[in-house]
Tab-separated table of C-alpha atoms in Angstrom:
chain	number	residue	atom	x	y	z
Y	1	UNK	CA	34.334	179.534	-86.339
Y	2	UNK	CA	31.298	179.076	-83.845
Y	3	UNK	CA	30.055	181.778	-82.017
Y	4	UNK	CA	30.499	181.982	-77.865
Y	5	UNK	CA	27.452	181.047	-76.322
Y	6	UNK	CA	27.784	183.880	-73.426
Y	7	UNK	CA	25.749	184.694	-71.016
Y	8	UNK	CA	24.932	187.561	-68.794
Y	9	UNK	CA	24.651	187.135	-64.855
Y	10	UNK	CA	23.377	190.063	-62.996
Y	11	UNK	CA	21.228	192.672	-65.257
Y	12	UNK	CA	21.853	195.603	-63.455
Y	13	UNK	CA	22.540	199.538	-65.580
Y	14	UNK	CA	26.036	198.664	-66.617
Y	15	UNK	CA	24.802	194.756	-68.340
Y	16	UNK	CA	22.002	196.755	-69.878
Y	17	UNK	CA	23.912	199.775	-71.145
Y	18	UNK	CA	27.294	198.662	-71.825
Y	19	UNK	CA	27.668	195.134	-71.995
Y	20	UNK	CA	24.490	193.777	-73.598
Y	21	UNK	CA	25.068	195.924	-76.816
Y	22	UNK	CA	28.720	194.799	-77.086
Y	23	UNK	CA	28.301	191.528	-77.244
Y	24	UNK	CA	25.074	191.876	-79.666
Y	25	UNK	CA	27.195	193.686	-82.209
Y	26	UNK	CA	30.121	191.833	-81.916
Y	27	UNK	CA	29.755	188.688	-83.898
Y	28	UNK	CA	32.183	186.315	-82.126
Y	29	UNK	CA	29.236	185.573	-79.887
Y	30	UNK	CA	25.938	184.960	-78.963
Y	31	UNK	CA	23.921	185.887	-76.138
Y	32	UNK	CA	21.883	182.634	-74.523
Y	33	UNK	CA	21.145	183.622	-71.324
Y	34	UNK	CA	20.281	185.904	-68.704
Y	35	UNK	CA	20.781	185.384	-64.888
Y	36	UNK	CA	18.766	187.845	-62.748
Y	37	UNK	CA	16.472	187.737	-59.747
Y	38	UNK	CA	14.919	191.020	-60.414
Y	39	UNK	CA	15.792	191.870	-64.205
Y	40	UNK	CA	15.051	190.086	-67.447
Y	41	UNK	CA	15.569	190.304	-71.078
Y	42	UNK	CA	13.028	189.416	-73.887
Y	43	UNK	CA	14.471	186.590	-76.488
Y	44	UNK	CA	16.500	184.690	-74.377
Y	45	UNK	CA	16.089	182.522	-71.521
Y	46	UNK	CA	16.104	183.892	-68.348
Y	47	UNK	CA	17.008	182.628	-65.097
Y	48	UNK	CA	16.402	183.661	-61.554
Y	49	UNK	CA	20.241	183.047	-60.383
Y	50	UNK	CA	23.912	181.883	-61.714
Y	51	UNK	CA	22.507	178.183	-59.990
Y	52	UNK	CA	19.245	177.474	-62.524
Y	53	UNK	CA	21.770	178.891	-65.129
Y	54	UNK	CA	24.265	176.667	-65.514
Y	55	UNK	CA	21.571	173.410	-64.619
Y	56	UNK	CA	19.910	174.515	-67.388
Y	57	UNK	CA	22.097	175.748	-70.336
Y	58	UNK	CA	24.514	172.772	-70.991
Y	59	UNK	CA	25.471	174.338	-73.768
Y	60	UNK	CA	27.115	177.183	-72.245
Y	61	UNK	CA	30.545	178.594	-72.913
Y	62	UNK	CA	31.029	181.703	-70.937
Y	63	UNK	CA	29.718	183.886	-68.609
Y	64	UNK	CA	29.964	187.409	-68.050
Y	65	UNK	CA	29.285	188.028	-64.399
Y	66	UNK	CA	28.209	191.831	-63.528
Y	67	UNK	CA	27.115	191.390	-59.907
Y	68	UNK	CA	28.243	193.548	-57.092
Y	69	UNK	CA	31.814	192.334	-56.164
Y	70	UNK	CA	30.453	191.158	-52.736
Y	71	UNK	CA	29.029	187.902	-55.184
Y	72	UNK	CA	32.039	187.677	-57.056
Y	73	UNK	CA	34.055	185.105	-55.847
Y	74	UNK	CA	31.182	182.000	-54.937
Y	75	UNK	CA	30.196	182.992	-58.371
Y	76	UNK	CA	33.442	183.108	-60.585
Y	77	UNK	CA	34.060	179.484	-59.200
Y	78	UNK	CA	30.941	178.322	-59.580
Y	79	UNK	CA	31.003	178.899	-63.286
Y	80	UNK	CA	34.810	177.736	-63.980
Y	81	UNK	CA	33.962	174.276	-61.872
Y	82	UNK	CA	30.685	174.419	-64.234
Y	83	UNK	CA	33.556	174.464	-67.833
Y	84	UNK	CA	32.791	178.189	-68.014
Y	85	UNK	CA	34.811	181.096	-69.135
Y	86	UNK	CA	34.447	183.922	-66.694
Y	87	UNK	CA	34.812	188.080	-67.700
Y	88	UNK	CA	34.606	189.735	-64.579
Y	89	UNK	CA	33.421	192.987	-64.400
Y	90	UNK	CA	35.620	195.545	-62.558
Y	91	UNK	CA	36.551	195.405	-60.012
Y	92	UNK	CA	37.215	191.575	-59.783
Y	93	UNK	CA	36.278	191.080	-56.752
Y	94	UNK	CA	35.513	192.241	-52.879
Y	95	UNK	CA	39.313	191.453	-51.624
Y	96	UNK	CA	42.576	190.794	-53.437
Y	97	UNK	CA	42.816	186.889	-51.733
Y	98	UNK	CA	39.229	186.107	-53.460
Y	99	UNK	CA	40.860	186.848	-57.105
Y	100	UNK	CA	43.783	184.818	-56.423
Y	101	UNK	CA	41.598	181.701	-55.630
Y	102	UNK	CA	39.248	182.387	-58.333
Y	103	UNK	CA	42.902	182.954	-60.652
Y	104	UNK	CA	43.774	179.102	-59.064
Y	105	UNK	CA	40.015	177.853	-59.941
Y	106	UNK	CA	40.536	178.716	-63.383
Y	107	UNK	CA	43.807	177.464	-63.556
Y	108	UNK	CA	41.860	173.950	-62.365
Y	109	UNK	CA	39.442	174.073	-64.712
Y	110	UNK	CA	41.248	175.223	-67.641
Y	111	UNK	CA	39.162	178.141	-68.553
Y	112	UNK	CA	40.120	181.387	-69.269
Y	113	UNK	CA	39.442	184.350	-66.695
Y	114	UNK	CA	39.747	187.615	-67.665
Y	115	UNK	CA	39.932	190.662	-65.152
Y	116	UNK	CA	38.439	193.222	-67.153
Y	117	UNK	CA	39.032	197.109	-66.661
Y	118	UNK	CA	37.220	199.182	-69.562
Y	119	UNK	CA	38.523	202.387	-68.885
Y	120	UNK	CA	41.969	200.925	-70.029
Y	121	UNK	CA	40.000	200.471	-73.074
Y	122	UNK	CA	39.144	203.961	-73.961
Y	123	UNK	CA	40.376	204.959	-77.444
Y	124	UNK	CA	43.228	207.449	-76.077
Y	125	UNK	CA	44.688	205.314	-73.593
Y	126	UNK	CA	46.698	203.412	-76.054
Y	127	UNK	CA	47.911	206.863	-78.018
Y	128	UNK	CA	48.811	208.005	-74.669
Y	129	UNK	CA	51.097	204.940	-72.704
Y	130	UNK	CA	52.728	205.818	-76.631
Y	131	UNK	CA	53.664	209.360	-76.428
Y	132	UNK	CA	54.804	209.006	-72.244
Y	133	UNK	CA	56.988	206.143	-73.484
Y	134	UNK	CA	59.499	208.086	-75.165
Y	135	UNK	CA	59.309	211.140	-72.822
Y	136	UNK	CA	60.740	212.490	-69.619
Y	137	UNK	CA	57.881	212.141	-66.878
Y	138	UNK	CA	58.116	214.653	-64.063
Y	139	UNK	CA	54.725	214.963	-62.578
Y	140	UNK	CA	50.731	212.843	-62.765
Y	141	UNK	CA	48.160	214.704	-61.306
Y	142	UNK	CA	44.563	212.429	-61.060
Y	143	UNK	CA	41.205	214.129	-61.049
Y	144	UNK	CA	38.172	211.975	-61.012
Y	145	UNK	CA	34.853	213.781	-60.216
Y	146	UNK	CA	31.588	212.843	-60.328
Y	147	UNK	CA	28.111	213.313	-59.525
Y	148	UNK	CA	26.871	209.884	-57.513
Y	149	UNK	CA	23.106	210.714	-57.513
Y	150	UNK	CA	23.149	211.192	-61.302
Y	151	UNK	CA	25.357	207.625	-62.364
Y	152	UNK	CA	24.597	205.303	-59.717
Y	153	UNK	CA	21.283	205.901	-57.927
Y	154	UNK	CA	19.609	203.605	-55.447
Y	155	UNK	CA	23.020	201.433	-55.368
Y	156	UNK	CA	23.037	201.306	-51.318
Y	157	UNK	CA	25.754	198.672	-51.973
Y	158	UNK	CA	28.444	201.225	-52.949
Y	159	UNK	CA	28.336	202.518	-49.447
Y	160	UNK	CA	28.427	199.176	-47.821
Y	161	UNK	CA	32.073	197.484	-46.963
Y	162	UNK	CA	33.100	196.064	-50.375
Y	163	UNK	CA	31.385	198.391	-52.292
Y	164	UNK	CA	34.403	200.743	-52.735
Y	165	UNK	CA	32.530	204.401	-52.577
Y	166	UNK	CA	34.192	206.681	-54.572
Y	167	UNK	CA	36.879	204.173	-55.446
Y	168	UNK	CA	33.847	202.899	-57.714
Y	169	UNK	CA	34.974	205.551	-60.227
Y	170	UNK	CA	38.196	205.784	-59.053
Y	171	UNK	CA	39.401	202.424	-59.848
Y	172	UNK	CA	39.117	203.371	-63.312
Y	173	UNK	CA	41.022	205.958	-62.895
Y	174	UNK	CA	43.963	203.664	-61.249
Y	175	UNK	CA	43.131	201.201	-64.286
Y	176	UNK	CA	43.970	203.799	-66.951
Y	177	UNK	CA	47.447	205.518	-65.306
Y	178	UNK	CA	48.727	201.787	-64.144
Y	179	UNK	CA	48.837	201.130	-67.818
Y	180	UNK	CA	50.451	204.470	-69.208
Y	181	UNK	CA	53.077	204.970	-66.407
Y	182	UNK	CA	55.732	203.000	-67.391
Y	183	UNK	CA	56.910	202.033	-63.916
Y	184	UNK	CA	55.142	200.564	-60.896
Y	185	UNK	CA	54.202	203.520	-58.365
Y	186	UNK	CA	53.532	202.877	-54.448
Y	187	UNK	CA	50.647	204.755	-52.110
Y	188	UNK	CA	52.749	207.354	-49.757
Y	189	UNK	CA	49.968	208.946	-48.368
Y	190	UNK	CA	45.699	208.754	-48.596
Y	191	UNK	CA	42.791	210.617	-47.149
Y	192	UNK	CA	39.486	209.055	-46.623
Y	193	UNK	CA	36.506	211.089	-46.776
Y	194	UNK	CA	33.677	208.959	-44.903
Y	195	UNK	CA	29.987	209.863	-44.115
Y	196	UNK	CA	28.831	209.163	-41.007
Y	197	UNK	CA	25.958	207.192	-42.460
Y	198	UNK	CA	28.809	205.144	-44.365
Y	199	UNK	CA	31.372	202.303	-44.306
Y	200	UNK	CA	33.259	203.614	-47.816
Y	201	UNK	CA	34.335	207.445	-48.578
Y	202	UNK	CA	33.033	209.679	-50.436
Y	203	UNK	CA	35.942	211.602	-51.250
Y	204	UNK	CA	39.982	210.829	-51.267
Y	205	UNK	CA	42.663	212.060	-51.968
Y	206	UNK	CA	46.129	210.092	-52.525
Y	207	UNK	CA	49.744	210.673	-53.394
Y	208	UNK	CA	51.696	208.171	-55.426
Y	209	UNK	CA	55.317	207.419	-56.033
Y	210	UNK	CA	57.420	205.165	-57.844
Y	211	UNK	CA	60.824	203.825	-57.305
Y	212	UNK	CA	63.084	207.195	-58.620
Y	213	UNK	CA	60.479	209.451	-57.046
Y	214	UNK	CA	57.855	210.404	-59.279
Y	215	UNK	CA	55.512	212.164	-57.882
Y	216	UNK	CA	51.958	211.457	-58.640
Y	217	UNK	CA	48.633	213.152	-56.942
Y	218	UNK	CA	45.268	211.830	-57.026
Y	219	UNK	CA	41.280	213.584	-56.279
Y	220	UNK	CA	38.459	211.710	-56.363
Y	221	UNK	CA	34.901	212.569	-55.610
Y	222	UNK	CA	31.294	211.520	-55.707
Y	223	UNK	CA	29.687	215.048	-55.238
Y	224	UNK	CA	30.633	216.780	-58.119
Y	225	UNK	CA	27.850	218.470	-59.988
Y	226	UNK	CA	27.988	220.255	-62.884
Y	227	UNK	CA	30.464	218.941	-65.777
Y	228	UNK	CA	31.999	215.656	-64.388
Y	229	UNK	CA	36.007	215.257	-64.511
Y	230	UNK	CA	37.568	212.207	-65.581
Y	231	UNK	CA	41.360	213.575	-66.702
Y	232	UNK	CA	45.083	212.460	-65.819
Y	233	UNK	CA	47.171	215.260	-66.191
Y	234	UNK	CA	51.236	214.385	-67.223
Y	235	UNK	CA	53.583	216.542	-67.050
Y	236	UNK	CA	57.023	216.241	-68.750
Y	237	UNK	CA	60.327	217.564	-70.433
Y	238	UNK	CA	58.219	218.453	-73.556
Y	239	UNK	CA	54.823	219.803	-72.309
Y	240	UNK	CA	51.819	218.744	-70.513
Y	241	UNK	CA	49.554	215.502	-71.815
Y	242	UNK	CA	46.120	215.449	-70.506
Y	243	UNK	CA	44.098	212.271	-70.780
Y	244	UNK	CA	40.462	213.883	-70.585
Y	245	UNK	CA	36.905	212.764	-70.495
Y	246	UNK	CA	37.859	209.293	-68.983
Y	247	UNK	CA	40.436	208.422	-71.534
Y	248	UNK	CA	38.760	209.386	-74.936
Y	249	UNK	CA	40.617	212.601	-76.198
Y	250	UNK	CA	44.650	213.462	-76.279
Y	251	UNK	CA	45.664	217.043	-75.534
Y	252	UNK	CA	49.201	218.383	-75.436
Y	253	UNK	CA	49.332	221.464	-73.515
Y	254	UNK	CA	46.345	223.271	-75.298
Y	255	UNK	CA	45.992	221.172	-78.803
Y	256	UNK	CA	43.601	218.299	-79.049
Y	257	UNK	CA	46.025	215.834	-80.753
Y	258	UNK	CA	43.542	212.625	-80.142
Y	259	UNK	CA	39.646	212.227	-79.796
Y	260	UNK	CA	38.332	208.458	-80.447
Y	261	UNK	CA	34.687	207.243	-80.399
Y	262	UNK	CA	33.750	205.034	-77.458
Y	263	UNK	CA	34.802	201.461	-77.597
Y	264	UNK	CA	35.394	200.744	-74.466
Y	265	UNK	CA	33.156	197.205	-73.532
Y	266	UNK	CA	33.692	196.235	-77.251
Y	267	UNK	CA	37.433	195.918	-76.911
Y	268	UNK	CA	36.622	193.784	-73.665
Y	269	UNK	CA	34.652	191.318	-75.381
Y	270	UNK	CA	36.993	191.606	-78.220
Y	271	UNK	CA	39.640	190.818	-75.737
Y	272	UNK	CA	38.067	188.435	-74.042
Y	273	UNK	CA	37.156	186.430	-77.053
Y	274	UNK	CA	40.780	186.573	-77.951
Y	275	UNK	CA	41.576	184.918	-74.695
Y	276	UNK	CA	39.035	181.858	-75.184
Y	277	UNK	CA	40.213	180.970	-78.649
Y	278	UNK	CA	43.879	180.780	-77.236
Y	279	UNK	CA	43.361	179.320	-73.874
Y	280	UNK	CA	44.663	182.320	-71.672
Y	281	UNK	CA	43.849	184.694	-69.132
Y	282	UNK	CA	44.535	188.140	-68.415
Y	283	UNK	CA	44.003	189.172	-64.557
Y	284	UNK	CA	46.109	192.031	-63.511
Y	285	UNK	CA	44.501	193.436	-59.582
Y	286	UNK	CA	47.340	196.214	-59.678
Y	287	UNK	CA	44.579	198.628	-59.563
Y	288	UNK	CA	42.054	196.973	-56.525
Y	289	UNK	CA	45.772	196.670	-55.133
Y	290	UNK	CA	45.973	200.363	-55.343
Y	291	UNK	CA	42.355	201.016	-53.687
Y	292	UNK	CA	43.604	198.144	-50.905
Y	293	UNK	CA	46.420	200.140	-49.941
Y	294	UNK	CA	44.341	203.201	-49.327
Y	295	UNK	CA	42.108	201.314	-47.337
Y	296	UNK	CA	44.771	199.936	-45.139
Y	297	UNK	CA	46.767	203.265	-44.957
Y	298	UNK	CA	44.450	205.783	-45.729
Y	299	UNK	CA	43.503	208.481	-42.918
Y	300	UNK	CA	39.868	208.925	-42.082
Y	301	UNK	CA	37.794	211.709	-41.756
Y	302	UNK	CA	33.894	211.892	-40.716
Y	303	UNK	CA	31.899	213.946	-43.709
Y	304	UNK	CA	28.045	214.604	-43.428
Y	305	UNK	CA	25.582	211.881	-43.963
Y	306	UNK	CA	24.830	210.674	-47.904
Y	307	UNK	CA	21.277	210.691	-49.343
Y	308	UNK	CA	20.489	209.666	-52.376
Y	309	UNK	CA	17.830	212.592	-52.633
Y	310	UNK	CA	19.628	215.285	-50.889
């Protein structure tokens, strides 16, 4: 079976770090291209935008678009009108109405889309949607903390509208306990943590409930220093399950029952491989759906200014 000729548009920390070396070691494809106006990568061709791209690589089969979210959209249907499978990094776009017409785009062009949320891809995720399955759920408490300076520096973007602020992070988060819950839950309540220097927050923090009641409790924040948080906490009939470090160990009440090595971005481009050589697509917003509702909903409050070097 041929390999995918992929390539990767916008070079930025998370194409470098986490997607370049999952598609080098996974052998369903190879890497042609890269489309950057300010980054490049030595042994491939590289291009100064998506446009010189897809002129110049005929031979293209996919792209993997990394670009703020703002670009998103123009871009995603760009490439499908071009023949091109699309991975879009999370989330998959600015606004909920540009994924459905990039969803219809692909649907025009026949080409597969995929919606891709890595955290969902963390090596305890699966273990834990497992164990909740067959258990009484009675309470999810959320906490995502972490230290902004240290993981995204210099991204002005983040703070701009579209750029999500702490729902950044926080969308993983969503990701992650939208696929182990095994009902739909519904924003009651959200608190928006804005500095005045700002257009997204900082901080929030959300309740949740589903249909029969469940209640479920969410922190996020981008100021955390120290150790950094990423857990879901579950409690049930049986014990407490905690989901820690972002998704990659399993306790039960005080016993680590789980801890997996990081395979996150290779089970996307395992995934998303799947998805070409089948002719489907997998684009699920329930979690940018989530972060809309807070948006719309959400209470405001005025924090200090943000500096990058404060």
């Amino acid at each position: 079976m041929q390999p995918i000729n992929i390539a990767i548009a916008g070079f930025g920390k998370i194409a470098r770090d986490q997607h370049l070396p999952a598609i080098q070691a996974d052998p369903n494809y190879r890497l042609v291209a890269i489309a950057d106006p300010h980054a490049s990568l030595s042994g491939v061709p590289n291009f100064p935008s998506l446009d010189a791209l897809l002129e110049n690589l005929p031979e293209l089969d996919a792209v993997a678009l990394c670009t703020p979210p703002q670009l998103r959209h123009s871009q995603a249907c760009q490439a499908l009108a071009a023949g091109k499978h699309v991975m879009l990094e999370k989330p998959p776009g600015a606004t909920l109405s540009e994924v459905e017409d990039i969803k219809a785009s692909a649907t025009r062009a026949n080409r597969s889309l995929f919606a891709s949320w890595h955290s969902r891809y963390a090596p305890a995720v699966g273990h834990a949607a497992a164990w909740l399955s067959e258990r009484r759920i009675e309470r999810v408490n959320i906490e995502w903390k972490e230290d902004v300076r240290h993981w995204h520096p210099g991204q002005t973007w983040l703070w701009e509208p579209g750029g999500m602020g702490v729902f950044d992070p926080g969308i993983n988060a969503l990701s992650i306990a939208t696929a182990i819950l095994p009902r739909p839950f519904f924003l009651q309540t959200a608190s928006l943590s804005v500095p005045e220097n700002c257009q997204t927050p900082i901080a929030a923090s959300l309740t949740f409930s589903d249909r029969d009641g469940l209640p479920i409790g969410a922190e996020f924040d981008f100021l955390q220093t120290g150790p950094q948080t990423w857990d879901i906490h579950v409690d049930t009939s049986v014990g407490r399950m905690t989901l820690a470090q972002g998704g990659s160990q399993l306790w039960i009440d005080d016993k680590l029952e789980y801890e997996g090595k990081d395979r996150e971005y290779p089970g996307l481009y395992e995934r998303f491989s799947q998805l070409i050589r089948t002719g489907q697509s997998d684009v699920d917003v329930t979690p940018l759906r989530h972060v809309a509702d807070a948006f719309l909903n959400g209470r405001r409050t005025v924090a200090a200014p943000f500096s990058d070097s404060a």
